[in-house]
PDB file of C-alpha atoms in Angstrom:
ATOM      1  CA  UNK A   1       0.000   0.000   0.000  1.00 77.00           C
ATOM      2  CA  UNK A   2       0.982   3.641  -0.201  1.00 81.00           C
ATOM      3  CA  UNK A   3       2.800   5.181   2.744  1.00 83.00           C
ATOM      4  CA  UNK A   4      -0.300   7.154   3.789  1.00 85.00           C
ATOM      5  CA  UNK A   5      -2.498   4.028   3.796  1.00 88.00           C
ATOM      6  CA  UNK A   6       0.186   2.019   5.594  1.00 86.00           C
ATOM      7  CA  UNK A   7       0.405   4.680   8.316  1.00 85.00           C
ATOM      8  CA  UNK A   8      -3.295   4.158   9.113  1.00 88.00           C
ATOM      9  CA  UNK A   9      -2.800   0.506  10.064  1.00 89.00           C
ATOM     10  CA  UNK A  10      -2.720  -0.281  13.770  1.00 89.00           C
ATOM     11  CA  UNK A  11      -1.623  -3.888  13.529  1.00 90.00           C
ATOM     12  CA  UNK A  12       0.309  -5.755  10.906  1.00 90.00           C
ATOM     13  CA  UNK A  13       0.305  -9.432   9.984  1.00 90.00           C
ATOM     14  CA  UNK A  14       2.932 -10.243   7.373  1.00 90.00           C
ATOM     15  CA  UNK A  15       2.806 -13.628   5.675  1.00 90.00           C
ATOM     16  CA  UNK A  16       5.091 -14.796   2.905  1.00 88.00           C
ATOM     17  CA  UNK A  17       4.696 -18.153   1.196  1.00 86.00           C
ATOM     18  CA  UNK A  18       2.307 -19.257   3.925  1.00 87.00           C
ATOM     19  CA  UNK A  19       4.736 -18.497   6.752  1.00 88.00           C
ATOM     20  CA  UNK A  20       4.459 -15.821   9.411  1.00 90.00           C
ATOM     21  CA  UNK A  21       7.011 -13.035   8.916  1.00 90.00           C
ATOM     22  CA  UNK A  22       5.803 -10.466  11.473  1.00 91.00           C
ATOM     23  CA  UNK A  23       2.856  -9.943  13.749  1.00 90.00           C
ATOM     24  CA  UNK A  24       2.504  -6.849  15.876  1.00 89.00           C
ATOM     25  CA  UNK A  25       1.981  -3.147  15.876  1.00 91.00           C
ATOM     26  CA  UNK A  26       2.757  -1.313  12.665  1.00 90.00           C
ATOM     27  CA  UNK A  27       4.783   1.302  14.540  1.00 89.00           C
ATOM     28  CA  UNK A  28       7.261  -1.394  15.651  1.00 91.00           C
ATOM     29  CA  UNK A  29       7.954  -3.074  12.308  1.00 91.00           C
ATOM     30  CA  UNK A  30      10.843  -0.730  11.356  1.00 91.00           C
ATOM     31  CA  UNK A  31      12.613  -1.390  14.669  1.00 93.00           C
ATOM     32  CA  UNK A  32      11.907  -5.130  14.425  1.00 93.00           C
ATOM     33  CA  UNK A  33      13.410  -5.450  10.937  1.00 92.00           C
ATOM     34  CA  UNK A  34      16.404  -3.289  11.881  1.00 92.00           C
ATOM     35  CA  UNK A  35      17.161  -5.536  14.844  1.00 92.00           C
ATOM     36  CA  UNK A  36      17.113  -8.551  12.520  1.00 92.00           C
ATOM     37  CA  UNK A  37      19.664  -6.926  10.217  1.00 93.00           C
ATOM     38  CA  UNK A  38      17.346  -5.414   7.611  1.00 92.00           C
ATOM     39  CA  UNK A  39      17.384  -1.658   8.260  1.00 92.00           C
ATOM     40  CA  UNK A  40      15.181   0.567   6.137  1.00 90.00           C
ATOM     41  CA  UNK A  41      17.174   2.874   3.825  1.00 90.00           C
ATOM     42  CA  UNK A  42      16.453   6.570   4.345  1.00 88.00           C
ATOM     43  CA  UNK A  43      15.116   7.074   0.804  1.00 88.00           C
ATOM     44  CA  UNK A  44      12.682   4.116   1.017  1.00 88.00           C
ATOM     45  CA  UNK A  45       9.255   4.120   2.637  1.00 89.00           C
ATOM     46  CA  UNK A  46       8.658   1.534   5.329  1.00 91.00           C
ATOM     47  CA  UNK A  47       5.793  -0.095   3.400  1.00 91.00           C
ATOM     48  CA  UNK A  48       8.011  -0.653   0.370  1.00 91.00           C
ATOM     49  CA  UNK A  49      10.869  -1.876   2.561  1.00 91.00           C
ATOM     50  CA  UNK A  50       8.629  -4.388   4.328  1.00 91.00           C
ATOM     51  CA  UNK A  51       7.447  -5.785   0.995  1.00 90.00           C
ATOM     52  CA  UNK A  52      11.034  -6.011  -0.246  1.00 90.00           C
ATOM     53  CA  UNK A  53      12.053  -7.899   2.889  1.00 91.00           C
ATOM     54  CA  UNK A  54       9.311 -10.516   2.772  1.00 91.00           C
ATOM     55  CA  UNK A  55       9.221 -11.023  -1.012  1.00 89.00           C
ATOM     56  CA  UNK A  56      11.204 -13.578  -2.940  1.00 87.00           C
ATOM     57  CA  UNK A  57      13.635 -12.206  -5.483  1.00 83.00           C
ATOM     58  CA  UNK A  58      13.281 -13.267  -9.119  1.00 80.00           C
ATOM     59  CA  UNK A  59      16.848 -12.374 -10.017  1.00 79.00           C
ATOM     60  CA  UNK A  60      19.761 -14.696 -10.550  1.00 84.00           C
ATOM     61  CA  UNK A  61      20.742 -17.680  -8.482  1.00 87.00           C
ATOM     62  CA  UNK A  62      22.613 -15.562  -5.918  1.00 87.00           C
ATOM     63  CA  UNK A  63      19.675 -13.168  -5.416  1.00 87.00           C
ATOM     64  CA  UNK A  64      17.257 -16.068  -5.013  1.00 88.00           C
ATOM     65  CA  UNK A  65      19.489 -17.702  -2.397  1.00 90.00           C
ATOM     66  CA  UNK A  66      19.768 -14.392  -0.507  1.00 89.00           C
ATOM     67  CA  UNK A  67      15.989 -13.895  -0.570  1.00 87.00           C
ATOM     68  CA  UNK A  68      15.405 -17.498   0.562  1.00 90.00           C
ATOM     69  CA  UNK A  69      17.828 -17.002   3.451  1.00 92.00           C
ATOM     70  CA  UNK A  70      16.164 -13.695   4.383  1.00 91.00           C
ATOM     71  CA  UNK A  71      12.678 -15.212   4.303  1.00 91.00           C
ATOM     72  CA  UNK A  72      13.805 -18.220   6.366  1.00 92.00           C
ATOM     73  CA  UNK A  73      15.481 -15.895   8.879  1.00 92.00           C
ATOM     74  CA  UNK A  74      12.379 -13.692   9.188  1.00 92.00           C
ATOM     75  CA  UNK A  75      10.099 -16.735   9.548  1.00 90.00           C
ATOM     76  CA  UNK A  76      12.265 -18.226  12.296  1.00 91.00           C
ATOM     77  CA  UNK A  77      12.431 -14.889  14.114  1.00 91.00           C
ATOM     78  CA  UNK A  78       8.657 -14.445  13.849  1.00 89.00           C
ATOM     79  CA  UNK A  79       8.015 -17.884  15.312  1.00 88.00           C
ATOM     80  CA  UNK A  80      10.379 -17.109  18.179  1.00 87.00           C
ATOM     81  CA  UNK A  81       8.847 -13.654  18.762  1.00 85.00           C
ATOM     82  CA  UNK A  82       5.281 -14.977  18.670  1.00 81.00           C
ATOM     83  CA  UNK A  83       5.674 -18.197  20.615  1.00 78.00           C
ATOM     84  CA  UNK A  84       3.358 -16.649  23.235  1.00 69.00           C
ATOM     85  CA  UNK A  85       0.470 -16.713  20.746  1.00 66.00           C
ATOM     86  CA  UNK A  86      -2.004 -19.091  22.325  1.00 55.00           C
ATOM     87  CA  UNK A  87      -5.451 -20.366  21.572  1.00 42.00           C
ATOM     88  CA  UNK A  88      -7.366 -20.827  24.794  1.00 42.00           C
ATOM     89  CA  UNK A  89     -11.005 -21.939  24.716  1.00 36.00           C
ATOM     90  CA  UNK A  90     -11.698 -20.506  21.247  1.00 37.00           C
ATOM     91  CA  UNK A  91     -10.190 -17.111  22.097  1.00 40.00           C
ATOM     92  CA  UNK A  92      -6.845 -15.922  20.769  1.00 42.00           C
ATOM     93  CA  UNK A  93      -4.851 -13.930  23.293  1.00 41.00           C
ATOM     94  CA  UNK A  94      -1.610 -12.345  22.151  1.00 43.00           C
ATOM     95  CA  UNK A  95       1.170 -10.577  23.952  1.00 46.00           C
ATOM     96  CA  UNK A  96       0.820  -7.636  21.554  1.00 46.00           C
ATOM     97  CA  UNK A  97      -2.770  -6.756  22.283  1.00 48.00           C
ATOM     98  CA  UNK A  98      -5.039  -6.366  25.236  1.00 45.00           C
ATOM     99  CA  UNK A  99      -8.153  -7.096  23.218  1.00 45.00           C
ATOM    100  CA  UNK A 100      -9.390 -10.571  22.478  1.00 43.00           C
ATOM    101  CA  UNK A 101     -10.446 -11.939  19.113  1.00 43.00           C
ATOM    102  CA  UNK A 102     -13.042 -14.685  19.069  1.00 44.00           C
ATOM    103  CA  UNK A 103     -12.540 -17.655  16.735  1.00 40.00           C
ATOM    104  CA  UNK A 104     -15.668 -19.625  17.570  1.00 46.00           C
ATOM    105  CA  UNK A 105     -17.479 -21.869  15.146  1.00 49.00           C
ATOM    106  CA  UNK A 106     -21.191 -21.516  14.665  1.00 50.00           C
ATOM    107  CA  UNK A 107     -23.293 -23.184  17.318  1.00 56.00           C
ATOM    108  CA  UNK A 108     -26.489 -25.032  16.416  1.00 57.00           C
ATOM    109  CA  UNK A 109     -28.555 -21.971  17.349  1.00 57.00           C
ATOM    110  CA  UNK A 110     -26.567 -19.774  14.923  1.00 57.00           C
ATOM    111  CA  UNK A 111     -26.881 -22.171  11.977  1.00 57.00           C
ATOM    112  CA  UNK A 112     -29.620 -21.706   9.385  1.00 59.00           C
ATOM    113  CA  UNK A 113     -32.916 -23.196  10.538  1.00 67.00           C
ATOM    114  CA  UNK A 114     -33.798 -24.672   7.139  1.00 68.00           C
ATOM    115  CA  UNK A 115     -31.870 -27.566   5.645  1.00 78.00           C
ATOM    116  CA  UNK A 116     -30.441 -27.429   2.130  1.00 81.00           C
ATOM    117  CA  UNK A 117     -33.492 -29.000   0.437  1.00 86.00           C
ATOM    118  CA  UNK A 118     -35.875 -26.530   2.073  1.00 83.00           C
ATOM    119  CA  UNK A 119     -33.644 -23.626   1.057  1.00 84.00           C
ATOM    120  CA  UNK A 120     -33.492 -24.908  -2.537  1.00 85.00           C
ATOM    121  CA  UNK A 121     -37.285 -25.266  -2.680  1.00 87.00           C
ATOM    122  CA  UNK A 122     -37.772 -21.705  -1.384  1.00 86.00           C
ATOM    123  CA  UNK A 123     -35.291 -20.259  -3.861  1.00 87.00           C
ATOM    124  CA  UNK A 124     -36.779 -22.220  -6.762  1.00 90.00           C
ATOM    125  CA  UNK A 125     -40.320 -21.089  -5.973  1.00 89.00           C
ATOM    126  CA  UNK A 126     -39.143 -17.488  -5.583  1.00 88.00           C
ATOM    127  CA  UNK A 127     -37.370 -17.632  -8.958  1.00 87.00           C
ATOM    128  CA  UNK A 128     -40.481 -19.148 -10.588  1.00 87.00           C
ATOM    129  CA  UNK A 129     -42.682 -16.365  -9.165  1.00 86.00           C
ATOM    130  CA  UNK A 130     -40.251 -13.700 -10.372  1.00 83.00           C
ATOM    131  CA  UNK A 131     -40.217 -15.194 -13.872  1.00 84.00           C
ATOM    132  CA  UNK A 132     -43.985 -15.605 -14.173  1.00 84.00           C
ATOM    133  CA  UNK A 133     -44.655 -12.150 -12.699  1.00 79.00           C
ATOM    134  CA  UNK A 134     -42.524 -10.585 -15.444  1.00 69.00           C
ATOM    135  CA  UNK A 135     -44.305 -12.549 -18.196  1.00 67.00           C
ATOM    136  CA  UNK A 136     -47.782 -11.749 -16.863  1.00 64.00           C
ATOM    137  CA  UNK A 137     -46.966  -8.042 -16.981  1.00 59.00           C
ATOM    138  CA  UNK A 138     -46.124  -8.291 -20.694  1.00 60.00           C
TER     139      UNK A 138
END
Protein backbone atom coordinates (compact mmCIF):
# COMPACT_ATOMS: atom_id res chain seq x y z
CA UNK A 1 0.00 0.00 0.00
CA UNK A 2 0.98 3.64 -0.20
CA UNK A 3 2.80 5.18 2.74
CA UNK A 4 -0.30 7.15 3.79
CA UNK A 5 -2.50 4.03 3.80
CA UNK A 6 0.19 2.02 5.59
CA UNK A 7 0.41 4.68 8.32
CA UNK A 8 -3.29 4.16 9.11
CA UNK A 9 -2.80 0.51 10.06
CA UNK A 10 -2.72 -0.28 13.77
CA UNK A 11 -1.62 -3.89 13.53
CA UNK A 12 0.31 -5.75 10.91
CA UNK A 13 0.30 -9.43 9.98
CA UNK A 14 2.93 -10.24 7.37
CA UNK A 15 2.81 -13.63 5.68
CA UNK A 16 5.09 -14.80 2.91
CA UNK A 17 4.70 -18.15 1.20
CA UNK A 18 2.31 -19.26 3.93
CA UNK A 19 4.74 -18.50 6.75
CA UNK A 20 4.46 -15.82 9.41
CA UNK A 21 7.01 -13.03 8.92
CA UNK A 22 5.80 -10.47 11.47
CA UNK A 23 2.86 -9.94 13.75
CA UNK A 24 2.50 -6.85 15.88
CA UNK A 25 1.98 -3.15 15.88
CA UNK A 26 2.76 -1.31 12.67
CA UNK A 27 4.78 1.30 14.54
CA UNK A 28 7.26 -1.39 15.65
CA UNK A 29 7.95 -3.07 12.31
CA UNK A 30 10.84 -0.73 11.36
CA UNK A 31 12.61 -1.39 14.67
CA UNK A 32 11.91 -5.13 14.43
CA UNK A 33 13.41 -5.45 10.94
CA UNK A 34 16.40 -3.29 11.88
CA UNK A 35 17.16 -5.54 14.84
CA UNK A 36 17.11 -8.55 12.52
CA UNK A 37 19.66 -6.93 10.22
CA UNK A 38 17.35 -5.41 7.61
CA UNK A 39 17.38 -1.66 8.26
CA UNK A 40 15.18 0.57 6.14
CA UNK A 41 17.17 2.87 3.82
CA UNK A 42 16.45 6.57 4.34
CA UNK A 43 15.12 7.07 0.80
CA UNK A 44 12.68 4.12 1.02
CA UNK A 45 9.25 4.12 2.64
CA UNK A 46 8.66 1.53 5.33
CA UNK A 47 5.79 -0.09 3.40
CA UNK A 48 8.01 -0.65 0.37
CA UNK A 49 10.87 -1.88 2.56
CA UNK A 50 8.63 -4.39 4.33
CA UNK A 51 7.45 -5.78 1.00
CA UNK A 52 11.03 -6.01 -0.25
CA UNK A 53 12.05 -7.90 2.89
CA UNK A 54 9.31 -10.52 2.77
CA UNK A 55 9.22 -11.02 -1.01
CA UNK A 56 11.20 -13.58 -2.94
CA UNK A 57 13.63 -12.21 -5.48
CA UNK A 58 13.28 -13.27 -9.12
CA UNK A 59 16.85 -12.37 -10.02
CA UNK A 60 19.76 -14.70 -10.55
CA UNK A 61 20.74 -17.68 -8.48
CA UNK A 62 22.61 -15.56 -5.92
CA UNK A 63 19.68 -13.17 -5.42
CA UNK A 64 17.26 -16.07 -5.01
CA UNK A 65 19.49 -17.70 -2.40
CA UNK A 66 19.77 -14.39 -0.51
CA UNK A 67 15.99 -13.90 -0.57
CA UNK A 68 15.40 -17.50 0.56
CA UNK A 69 17.83 -17.00 3.45
CA UNK A 70 16.16 -13.70 4.38
CA UNK A 71 12.68 -15.21 4.30
CA UNK A 72 13.80 -18.22 6.37
CA UNK A 73 15.48 -15.90 8.88
CA UNK A 74 12.38 -13.69 9.19
CA UNK A 75 10.10 -16.73 9.55
CA UNK A 76 12.26 -18.23 12.30
CA UNK A 77 12.43 -14.89 14.11
CA UNK A 78 8.66 -14.44 13.85
CA UNK A 79 8.02 -17.88 15.31
CA UNK A 80 10.38 -17.11 18.18
CA UNK A 81 8.85 -13.65 18.76
CA UNK A 82 5.28 -14.98 18.67
CA UNK A 83 5.67 -18.20 20.62
CA UNK A 84 3.36 -16.65 23.23
CA UNK A 85 0.47 -16.71 20.75
CA UNK A 86 -2.00 -19.09 22.32
CA UNK A 87 -5.45 -20.37 21.57
CA UNK A 88 -7.37 -20.83 24.79
CA UNK A 89 -11.01 -21.94 24.72
CA UNK A 90 -11.70 -20.51 21.25
CA UNK A 91 -10.19 -17.11 22.10
CA UNK A 92 -6.85 -15.92 20.77
CA UNK A 93 -4.85 -13.93 23.29
CA UNK A 94 -1.61 -12.35 22.15
CA UNK A 95 1.17 -10.58 23.95
CA UNK A 96 0.82 -7.64 21.55
CA UNK A 97 -2.77 -6.76 22.28
CA UNK A 98 -5.04 -6.37 25.24
CA UNK A 99 -8.15 -7.10 23.22
CA UNK A 100 -9.39 -10.57 22.48
CA UNK A 101 -10.45 -11.94 19.11
CA UNK A 102 -13.04 -14.68 19.07
CA UNK A 103 -12.54 -17.65 16.74
CA UNK A 104 -15.67 -19.63 17.57
CA UNK A 105 -17.48 -21.87 15.15
CA UNK A 106 -21.19 -21.52 14.66
CA UNK A 107 -23.29 -23.18 17.32
CA UNK A 108 -26.49 -25.03 16.42
CA UNK A 109 -28.55 -21.97 17.35
CA UNK A 110 -26.57 -19.77 14.92
CA UNK A 111 -26.88 -22.17 11.98
CA UNK A 112 -29.62 -21.71 9.38
CA UNK A 113 -32.92 -23.20 10.54
CA UNK A 114 -33.80 -24.67 7.14
CA UNK A 115 -31.87 -27.57 5.65
CA UNK A 116 -30.44 -27.43 2.13
CA UNK A 117 -33.49 -29.00 0.44
CA UNK A 118 -35.87 -26.53 2.07
CA UNK A 119 -33.64 -23.63 1.06
CA UNK A 120 -33.49 -24.91 -2.54
CA UNK A 121 -37.28 -25.27 -2.68
CA UNK A 122 -37.77 -21.71 -1.38
CA UNK A 123 -35.29 -20.26 -3.86
CA UNK A 124 -36.78 -22.22 -6.76
CA UNK A 125 -40.32 -21.09 -5.97
CA UNK A 126 -39.14 -17.49 -5.58
CA UNK A 127 -37.37 -17.63 -8.96
CA UNK A 128 -40.48 -19.15 -10.59
CA UNK A 129 -42.68 -16.37 -9.16
CA UNK A 130 -40.25 -13.70 -10.37
CA UNK A 131 -40.22 -15.19 -13.87
CA UNK A 132 -43.98 -15.60 -14.17
CA UNK A 133 -44.66 -12.15 -12.70
CA UNK A 134 -42.52 -10.58 -15.44
CA UNK A 135 -44.30 -12.55 -18.20
CA UNK A 136 -47.78 -11.75 -16.86
CA UNK A 137 -46.97 -8.04 -16.98
CA UNK A 138 -46.12 -8.29 -20.69
